[in-house]
CSV table of C-alpha atoms and ligand atoms in Angstrom, one decimal:
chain,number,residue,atom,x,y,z
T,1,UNK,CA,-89.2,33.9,112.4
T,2,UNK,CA,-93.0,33.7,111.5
T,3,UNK,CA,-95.2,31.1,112.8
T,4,UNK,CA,-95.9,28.0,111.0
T,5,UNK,CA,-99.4,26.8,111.7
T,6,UNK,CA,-101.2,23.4,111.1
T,7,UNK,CA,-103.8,23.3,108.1
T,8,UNK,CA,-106.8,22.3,111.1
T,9,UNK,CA,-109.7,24.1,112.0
T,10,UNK,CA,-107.3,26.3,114.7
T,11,UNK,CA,-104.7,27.5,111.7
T,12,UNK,CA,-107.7,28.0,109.1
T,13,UNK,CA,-108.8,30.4,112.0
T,14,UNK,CA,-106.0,31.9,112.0
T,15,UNK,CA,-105.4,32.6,108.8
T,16,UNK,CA,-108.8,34.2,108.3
T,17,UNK,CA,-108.3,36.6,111.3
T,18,UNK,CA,-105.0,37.6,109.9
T,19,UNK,CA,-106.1,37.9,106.3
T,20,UNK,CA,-109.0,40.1,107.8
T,21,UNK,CA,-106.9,42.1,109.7
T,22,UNK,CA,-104.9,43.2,106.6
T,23,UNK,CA,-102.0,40.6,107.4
T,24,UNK,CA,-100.4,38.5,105.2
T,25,UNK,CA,-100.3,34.6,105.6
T,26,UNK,CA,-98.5,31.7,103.7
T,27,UNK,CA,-101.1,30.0,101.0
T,28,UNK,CA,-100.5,26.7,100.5
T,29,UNK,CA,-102.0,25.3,96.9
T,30,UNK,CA,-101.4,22.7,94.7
T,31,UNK,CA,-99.2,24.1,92.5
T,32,UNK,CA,-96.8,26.6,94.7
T,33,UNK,CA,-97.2,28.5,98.2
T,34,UNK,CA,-99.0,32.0,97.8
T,35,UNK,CA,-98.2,35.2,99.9
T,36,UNK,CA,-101.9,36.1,100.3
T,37,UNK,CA,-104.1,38.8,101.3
T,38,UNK,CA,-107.4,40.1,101.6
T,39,UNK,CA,-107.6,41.5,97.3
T,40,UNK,CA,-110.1,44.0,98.6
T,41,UNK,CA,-107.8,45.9,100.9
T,42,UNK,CA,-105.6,47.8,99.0
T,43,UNK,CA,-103.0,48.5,101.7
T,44,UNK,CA,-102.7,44.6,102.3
T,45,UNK,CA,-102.3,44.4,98.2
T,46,UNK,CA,-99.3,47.2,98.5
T,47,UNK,CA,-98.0,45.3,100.9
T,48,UNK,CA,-97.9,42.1,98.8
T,49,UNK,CA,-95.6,44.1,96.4
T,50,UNK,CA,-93.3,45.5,99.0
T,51,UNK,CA,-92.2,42.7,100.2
T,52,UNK,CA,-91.6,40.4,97.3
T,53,UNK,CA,-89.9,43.3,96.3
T,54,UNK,CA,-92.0,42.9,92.8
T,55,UNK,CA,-92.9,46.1,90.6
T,56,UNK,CA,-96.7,47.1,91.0
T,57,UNK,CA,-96.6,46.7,87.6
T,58,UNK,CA,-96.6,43.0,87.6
T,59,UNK,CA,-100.6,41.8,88.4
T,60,UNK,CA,-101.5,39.3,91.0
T,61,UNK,CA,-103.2,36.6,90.5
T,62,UNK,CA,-107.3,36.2,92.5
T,63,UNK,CA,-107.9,33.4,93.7
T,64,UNK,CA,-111.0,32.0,95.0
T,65,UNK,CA,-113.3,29.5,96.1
T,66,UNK,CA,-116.1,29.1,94.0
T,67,UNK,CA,-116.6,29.1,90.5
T,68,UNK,CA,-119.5,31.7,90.9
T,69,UNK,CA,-117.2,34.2,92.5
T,70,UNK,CA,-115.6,34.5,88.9
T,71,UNK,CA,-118.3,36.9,88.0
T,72,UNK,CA,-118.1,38.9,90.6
T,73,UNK,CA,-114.8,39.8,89.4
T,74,UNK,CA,-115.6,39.8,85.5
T,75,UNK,CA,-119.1,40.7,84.0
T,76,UNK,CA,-117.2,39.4,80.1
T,77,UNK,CA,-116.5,35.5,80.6
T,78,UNK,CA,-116.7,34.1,77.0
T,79,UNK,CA,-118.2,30.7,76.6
T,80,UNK,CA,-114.5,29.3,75.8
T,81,UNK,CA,-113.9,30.5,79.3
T,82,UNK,CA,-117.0,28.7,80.6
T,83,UNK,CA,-115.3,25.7,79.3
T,84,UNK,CA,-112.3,25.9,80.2
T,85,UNK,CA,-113.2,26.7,84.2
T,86,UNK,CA,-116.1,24.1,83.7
T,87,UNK,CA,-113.6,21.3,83.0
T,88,UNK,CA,-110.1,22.6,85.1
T,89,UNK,CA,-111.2,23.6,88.2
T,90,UNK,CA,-110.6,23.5,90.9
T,91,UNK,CA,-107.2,23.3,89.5
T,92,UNK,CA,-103.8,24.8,88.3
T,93,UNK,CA,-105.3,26.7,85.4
T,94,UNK,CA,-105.5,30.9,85.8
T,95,UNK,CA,-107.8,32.7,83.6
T,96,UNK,CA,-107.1,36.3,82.1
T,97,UNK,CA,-110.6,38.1,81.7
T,98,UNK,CA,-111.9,41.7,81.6
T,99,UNK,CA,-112.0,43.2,85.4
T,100,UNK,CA,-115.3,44.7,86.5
T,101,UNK,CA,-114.2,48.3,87.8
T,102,UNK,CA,-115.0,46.8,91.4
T,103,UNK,CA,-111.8,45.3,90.9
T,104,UNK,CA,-108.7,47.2,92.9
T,105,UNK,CA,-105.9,48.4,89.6
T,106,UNK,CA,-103.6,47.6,92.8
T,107,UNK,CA,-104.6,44.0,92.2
T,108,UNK,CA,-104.4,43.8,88.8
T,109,UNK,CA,-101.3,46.1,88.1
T,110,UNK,CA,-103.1,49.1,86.7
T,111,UNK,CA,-104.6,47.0,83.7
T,112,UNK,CA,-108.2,46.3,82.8
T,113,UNK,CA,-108.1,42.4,83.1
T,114,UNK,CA,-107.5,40.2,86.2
T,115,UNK,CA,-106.0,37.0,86.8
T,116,UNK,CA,-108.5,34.3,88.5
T,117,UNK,CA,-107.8,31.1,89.8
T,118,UNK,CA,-109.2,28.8,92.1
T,119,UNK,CA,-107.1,26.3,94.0
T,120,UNK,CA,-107.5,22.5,94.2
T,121,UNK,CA,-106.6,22.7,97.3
T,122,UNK,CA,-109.0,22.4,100.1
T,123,UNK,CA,-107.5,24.5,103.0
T,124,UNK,CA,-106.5,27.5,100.6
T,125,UNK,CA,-110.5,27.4,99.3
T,126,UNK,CA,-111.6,26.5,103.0
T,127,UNK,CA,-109.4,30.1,104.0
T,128,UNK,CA,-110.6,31.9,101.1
T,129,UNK,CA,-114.4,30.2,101.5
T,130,UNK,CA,-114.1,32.0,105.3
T,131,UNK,CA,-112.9,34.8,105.0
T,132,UNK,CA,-115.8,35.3,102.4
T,133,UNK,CA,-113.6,37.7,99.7
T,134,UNK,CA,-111.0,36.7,96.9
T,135,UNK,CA,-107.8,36.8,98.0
T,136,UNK,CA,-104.7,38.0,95.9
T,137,UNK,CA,-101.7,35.8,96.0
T,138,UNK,CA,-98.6,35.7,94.1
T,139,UNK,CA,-95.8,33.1,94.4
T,140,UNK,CA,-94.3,33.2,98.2
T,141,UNK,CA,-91.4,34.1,97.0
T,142,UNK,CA,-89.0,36.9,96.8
T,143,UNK,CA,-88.9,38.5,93.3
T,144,UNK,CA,-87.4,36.4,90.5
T,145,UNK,CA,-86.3,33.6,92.7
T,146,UNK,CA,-87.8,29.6,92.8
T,147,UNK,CA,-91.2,29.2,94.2
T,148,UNK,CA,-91.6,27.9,97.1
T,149,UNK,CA,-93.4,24.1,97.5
T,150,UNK,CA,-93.4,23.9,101.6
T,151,UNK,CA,-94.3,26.0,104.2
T,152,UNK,CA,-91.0,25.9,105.4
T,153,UNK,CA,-89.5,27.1,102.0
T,154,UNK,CA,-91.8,30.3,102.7
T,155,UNK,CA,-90.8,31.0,105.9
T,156,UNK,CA,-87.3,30.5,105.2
T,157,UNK,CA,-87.9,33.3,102.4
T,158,UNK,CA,-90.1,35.5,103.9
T,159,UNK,CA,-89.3,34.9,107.6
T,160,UNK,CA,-91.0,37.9,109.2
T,161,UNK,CA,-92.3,39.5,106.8
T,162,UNK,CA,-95.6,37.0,106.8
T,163,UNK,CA,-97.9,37.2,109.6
T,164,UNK,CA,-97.9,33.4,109.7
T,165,UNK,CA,-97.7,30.4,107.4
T,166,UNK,CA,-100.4,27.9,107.2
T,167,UNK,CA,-98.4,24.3,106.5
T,168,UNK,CA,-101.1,22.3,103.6
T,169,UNK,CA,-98.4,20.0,102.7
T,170,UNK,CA,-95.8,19.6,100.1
T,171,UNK,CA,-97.5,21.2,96.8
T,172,UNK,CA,-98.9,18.4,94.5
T,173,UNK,CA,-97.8,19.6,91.4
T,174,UNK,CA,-95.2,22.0,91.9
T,175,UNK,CA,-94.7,24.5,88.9
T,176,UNK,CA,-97.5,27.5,88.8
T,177,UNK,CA,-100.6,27.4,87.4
T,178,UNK,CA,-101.2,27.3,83.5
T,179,UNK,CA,-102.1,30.9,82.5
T,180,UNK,CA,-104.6,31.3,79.4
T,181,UNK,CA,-105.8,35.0,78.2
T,182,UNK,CA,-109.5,34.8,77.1
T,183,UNK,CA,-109.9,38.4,77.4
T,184,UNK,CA,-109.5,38.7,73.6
T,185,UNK,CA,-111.0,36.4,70.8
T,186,UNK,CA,-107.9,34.6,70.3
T,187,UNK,CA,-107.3,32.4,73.4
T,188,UNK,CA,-103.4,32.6,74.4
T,189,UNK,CA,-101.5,30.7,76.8
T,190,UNK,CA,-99.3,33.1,78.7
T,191,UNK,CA,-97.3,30.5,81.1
T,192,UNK,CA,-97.6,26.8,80.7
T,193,UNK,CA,-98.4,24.4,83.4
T,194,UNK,CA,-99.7,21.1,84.3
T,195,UNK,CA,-103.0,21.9,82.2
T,196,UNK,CA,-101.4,21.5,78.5
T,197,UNK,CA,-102.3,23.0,75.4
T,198,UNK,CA,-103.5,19.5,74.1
T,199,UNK,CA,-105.9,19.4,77.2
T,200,UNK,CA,-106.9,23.3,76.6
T,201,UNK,CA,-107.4,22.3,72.9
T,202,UNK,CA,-109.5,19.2,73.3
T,203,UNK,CA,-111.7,20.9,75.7
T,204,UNK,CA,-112.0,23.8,73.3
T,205,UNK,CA,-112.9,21.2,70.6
T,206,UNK,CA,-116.0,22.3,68.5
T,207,UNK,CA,-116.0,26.2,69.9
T,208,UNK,CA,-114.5,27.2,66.6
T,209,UNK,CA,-111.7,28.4,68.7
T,210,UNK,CA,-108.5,27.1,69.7
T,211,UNK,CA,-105.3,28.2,72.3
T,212,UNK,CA,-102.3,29.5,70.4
T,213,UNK,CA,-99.2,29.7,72.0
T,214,UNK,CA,-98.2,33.3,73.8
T,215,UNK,CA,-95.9,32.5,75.7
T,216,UNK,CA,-93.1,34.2,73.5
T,217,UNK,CA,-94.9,36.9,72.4
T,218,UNK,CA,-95.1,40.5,73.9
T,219,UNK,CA,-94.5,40.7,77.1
T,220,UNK,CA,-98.1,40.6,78.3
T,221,UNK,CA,-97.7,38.9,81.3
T,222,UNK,CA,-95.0,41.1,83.2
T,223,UNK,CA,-92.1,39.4,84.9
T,224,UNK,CA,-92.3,36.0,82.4
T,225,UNK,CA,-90.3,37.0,79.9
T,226,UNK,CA,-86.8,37.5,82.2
T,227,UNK,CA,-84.8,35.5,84.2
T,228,UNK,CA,-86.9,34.2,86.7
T,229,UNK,CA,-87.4,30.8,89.2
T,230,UNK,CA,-83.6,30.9,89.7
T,231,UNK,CA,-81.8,29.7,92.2
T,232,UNK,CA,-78.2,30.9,92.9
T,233,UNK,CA,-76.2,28.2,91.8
T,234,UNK,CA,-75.8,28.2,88.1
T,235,UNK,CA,-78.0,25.4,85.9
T,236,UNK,CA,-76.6,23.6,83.1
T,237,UNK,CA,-79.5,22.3,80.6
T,238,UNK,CA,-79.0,18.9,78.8
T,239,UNK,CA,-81.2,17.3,76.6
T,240,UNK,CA,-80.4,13.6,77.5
T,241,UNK,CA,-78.6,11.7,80.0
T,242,UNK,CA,-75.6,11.0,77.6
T,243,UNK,CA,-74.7,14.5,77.5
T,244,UNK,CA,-73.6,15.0,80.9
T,245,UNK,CA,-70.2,15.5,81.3
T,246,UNK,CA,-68.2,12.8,83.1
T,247,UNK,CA,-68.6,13.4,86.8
T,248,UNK,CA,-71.1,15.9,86.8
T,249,UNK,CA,-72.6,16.3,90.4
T,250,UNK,CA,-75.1,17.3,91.3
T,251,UNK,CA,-77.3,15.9,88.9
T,252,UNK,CA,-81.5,16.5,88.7
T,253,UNK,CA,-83.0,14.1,86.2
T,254,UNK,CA,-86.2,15.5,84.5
T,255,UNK,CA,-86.4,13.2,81.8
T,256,UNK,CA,-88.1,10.0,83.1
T,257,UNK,CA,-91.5,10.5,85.4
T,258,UNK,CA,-91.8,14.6,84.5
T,259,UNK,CA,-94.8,14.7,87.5
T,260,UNK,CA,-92.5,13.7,90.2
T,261,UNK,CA,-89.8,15.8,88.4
T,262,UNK,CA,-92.3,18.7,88.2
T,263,UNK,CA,-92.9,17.9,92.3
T,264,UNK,CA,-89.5,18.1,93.3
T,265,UNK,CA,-87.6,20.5,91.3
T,266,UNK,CA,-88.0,23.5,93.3
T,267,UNK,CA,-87.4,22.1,96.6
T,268,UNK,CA,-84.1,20.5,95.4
T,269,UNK,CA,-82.8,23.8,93.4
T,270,UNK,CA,-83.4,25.0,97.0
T,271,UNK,CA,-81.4,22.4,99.1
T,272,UNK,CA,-78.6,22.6,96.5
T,273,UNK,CA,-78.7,26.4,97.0
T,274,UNK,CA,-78.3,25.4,100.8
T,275,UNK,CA,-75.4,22.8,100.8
T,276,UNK,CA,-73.7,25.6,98.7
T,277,UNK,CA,-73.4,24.3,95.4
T,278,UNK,CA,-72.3,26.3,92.5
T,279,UNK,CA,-73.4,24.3,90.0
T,280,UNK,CA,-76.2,22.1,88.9
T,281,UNK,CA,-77.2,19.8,86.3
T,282,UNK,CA,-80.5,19.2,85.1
T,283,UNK,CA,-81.4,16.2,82.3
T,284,UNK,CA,-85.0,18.4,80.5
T,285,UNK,CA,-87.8,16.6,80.0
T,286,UNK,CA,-89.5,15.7,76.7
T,287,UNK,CA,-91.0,18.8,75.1
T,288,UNK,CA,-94.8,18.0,75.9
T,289,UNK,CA,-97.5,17.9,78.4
T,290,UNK,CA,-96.2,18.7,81.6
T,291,UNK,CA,-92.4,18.5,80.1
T,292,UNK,CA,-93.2,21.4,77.9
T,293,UNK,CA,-94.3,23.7,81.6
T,294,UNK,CA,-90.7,22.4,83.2
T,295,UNK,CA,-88.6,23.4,79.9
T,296,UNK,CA,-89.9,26.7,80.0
T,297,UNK,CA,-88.8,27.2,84.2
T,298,UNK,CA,-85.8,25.4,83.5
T,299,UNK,CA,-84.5,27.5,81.0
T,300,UNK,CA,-85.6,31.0,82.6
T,301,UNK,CA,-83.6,29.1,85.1
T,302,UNK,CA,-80.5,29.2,83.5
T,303,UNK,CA,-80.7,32.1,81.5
T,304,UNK,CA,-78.6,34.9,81.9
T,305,UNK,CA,-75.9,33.5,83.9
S,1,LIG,O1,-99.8,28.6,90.5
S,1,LIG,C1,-99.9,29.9,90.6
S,1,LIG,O2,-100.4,30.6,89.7
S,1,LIG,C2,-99.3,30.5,91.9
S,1,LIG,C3,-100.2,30.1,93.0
S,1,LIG,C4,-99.9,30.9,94.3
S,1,LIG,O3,-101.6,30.3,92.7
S,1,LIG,N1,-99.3,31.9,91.7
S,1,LIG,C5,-98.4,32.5,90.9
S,1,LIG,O4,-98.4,33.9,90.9
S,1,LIG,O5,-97.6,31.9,90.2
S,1,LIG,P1,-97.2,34.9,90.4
S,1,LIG,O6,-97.6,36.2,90.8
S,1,LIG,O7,-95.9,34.4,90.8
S,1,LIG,O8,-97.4,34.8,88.8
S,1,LIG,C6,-98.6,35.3,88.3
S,1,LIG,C7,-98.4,35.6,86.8
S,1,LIG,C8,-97.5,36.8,86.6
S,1,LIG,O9,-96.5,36.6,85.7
S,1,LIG,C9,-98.4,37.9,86.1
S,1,LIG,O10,-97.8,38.8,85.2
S,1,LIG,C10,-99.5,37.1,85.5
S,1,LIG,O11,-99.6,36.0,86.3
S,1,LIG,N2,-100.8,37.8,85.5
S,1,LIG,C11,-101.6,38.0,86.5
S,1,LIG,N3,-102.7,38.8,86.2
S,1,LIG,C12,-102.5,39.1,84.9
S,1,LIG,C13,-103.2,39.9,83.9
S,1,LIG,N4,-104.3,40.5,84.2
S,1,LIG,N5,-102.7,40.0,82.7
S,1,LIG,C14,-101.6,39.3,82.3
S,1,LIG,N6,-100.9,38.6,83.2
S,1,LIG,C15,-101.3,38.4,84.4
S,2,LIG,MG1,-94.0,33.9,90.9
């Protein structure tokens, strides 16, 4: 079993060490737990990839821990961009821009753009601040399952196969980052998250530009068009309390307070998982804001089963 260490000055310590010793470590942020290393070592990138079992296809996302460190990785950040990072972070908002060639192709899954994000979390950026490089991190989770929104959730996935996990708490928001493309004139939103369109839109008000919708469109960010976040029992999508058949157990209710929904939905896919249930039933949200981010997990959820 991996080690579990506390979010102090020792665990930050330890983190750093093991990041810059090519190790990977447990992330916690506020959206979901990454599996992080060093993004400048490519061995610890590969290594990333092996054990999520995830095709090096399928870029990772950079995080890091100040908004300057954004043009180290990116020499073409358009003012839209500016904005957007200006206003979101530190936050759950991921930006697609063109890569410097600096940037590792391991990283960024062979293509020309790169992923950046940086966390509102103060440990991850404390880690990342320390160890004084960006550090690549995809969701601590084996490939295609539920994120995981404790430290405990990645150690039970990952068990050995992390160096150690530091424990920052259960995440805050609890579905991944929003992703938004601005390496081509027309902004896209790849994967939506707790920073909306509407709040994307009304920060791009008066660039003569706004977000469009991408998240149905080619498959330009790998691994979101599939089945994916889902757990093993089978979930059963209803779009309002009355439609639940009589007796149904157990039930998840997303349709009242979608932040605490959007909290909680992972860690109790995963304790249903646990107590061995074959079936659950989820009430969706309202298709907006926040709801609109836990539609889109809920029905890659249940899809395909
Ligand atoms: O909230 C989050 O974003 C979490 C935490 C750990 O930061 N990370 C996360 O990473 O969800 P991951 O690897 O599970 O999802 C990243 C998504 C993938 O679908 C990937 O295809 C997309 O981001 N992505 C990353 N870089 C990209 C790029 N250059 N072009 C298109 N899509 C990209
Ligand atoms: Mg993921």
């Amino acid at each position: 079993m991996t080690r579990i260490v506390a979010a102090n000055e020792k665990g930050v310590a330890e983190a750093v060490d093991a990041l810059r010793a090519g190790n990977l470590i447990g992330l916690p942020t506020e959206t979901v737990y990454g599996l992080a290393a060093d993004a400048t070592n490519d061995e610890a990138v590969r290594h990333i990839f092996v054990v999520k079992g995830r095709p090096a296809s399928h870029p990772l996302i950079v995080h890091i821990a100040e908004p300057e460190q954004l043009f180290d990785l990116s020499d073409q950040v358009s003012d839209a961009c500016r904005t957007l990072i200006d206003h979101a972070w530190p936050g759950p908002l991921t930006v697609i821009v063109p890569a410097r060639a600096s940037v590792s192709r391991v990283v960024t899954g062979g293509r020309d753009t790169v992923g950046v994000r940086l966390p509102a979390h103060d440990t991850a950026r404390e880690i990342i601040r320390k160890l004084g490089r960006p550090v690549a991190a995809p969701s601590a989770n084996r490939f295609g399952h539920v994120s995981p929104t404790t430290a405990q959730h990645v150690a039970d996935d990952l068990g050995d196969d992390v160096d150690l996990v530091v424990d920052g708490g259960a995440c805050a928001v609890g579905v991944e980052s929003t992703i938004v493309d601005c390496s081509q004139p027309t902004i896209e939103i790849l994967r939506p998250g707790a920073v909306t369109e509407d709040d994307i839109n009304e920060l791009l008000t008066g660039m003569h530009t706004r977000a469009v919708d991408g998240t149905s469109g080619e498959a330009r960010a790998p691994g979101m068009l599939e089945r994916h976040y889902a757990p093993r029992a089978t979930v059963l999508l209803y779009e309002h309390r009355d439609d639940l058949p009589s007796g149904a157990d157990p039930v998840i209710d997303c349709s009242h307070d979608v932040a605490s929904a959007a909290r909680s939905l992972y860690a109790q896919l995963r304790s249903f998982d646990d107590a061995g249930r074959r079936q659950v039933h989820v009430v969706l949200p309202p298709r907006r804001g926040l709801g609109y981010a836990l539609r889109d997990r809920l029905t890659k959820a249940a899809a395909g089963r």
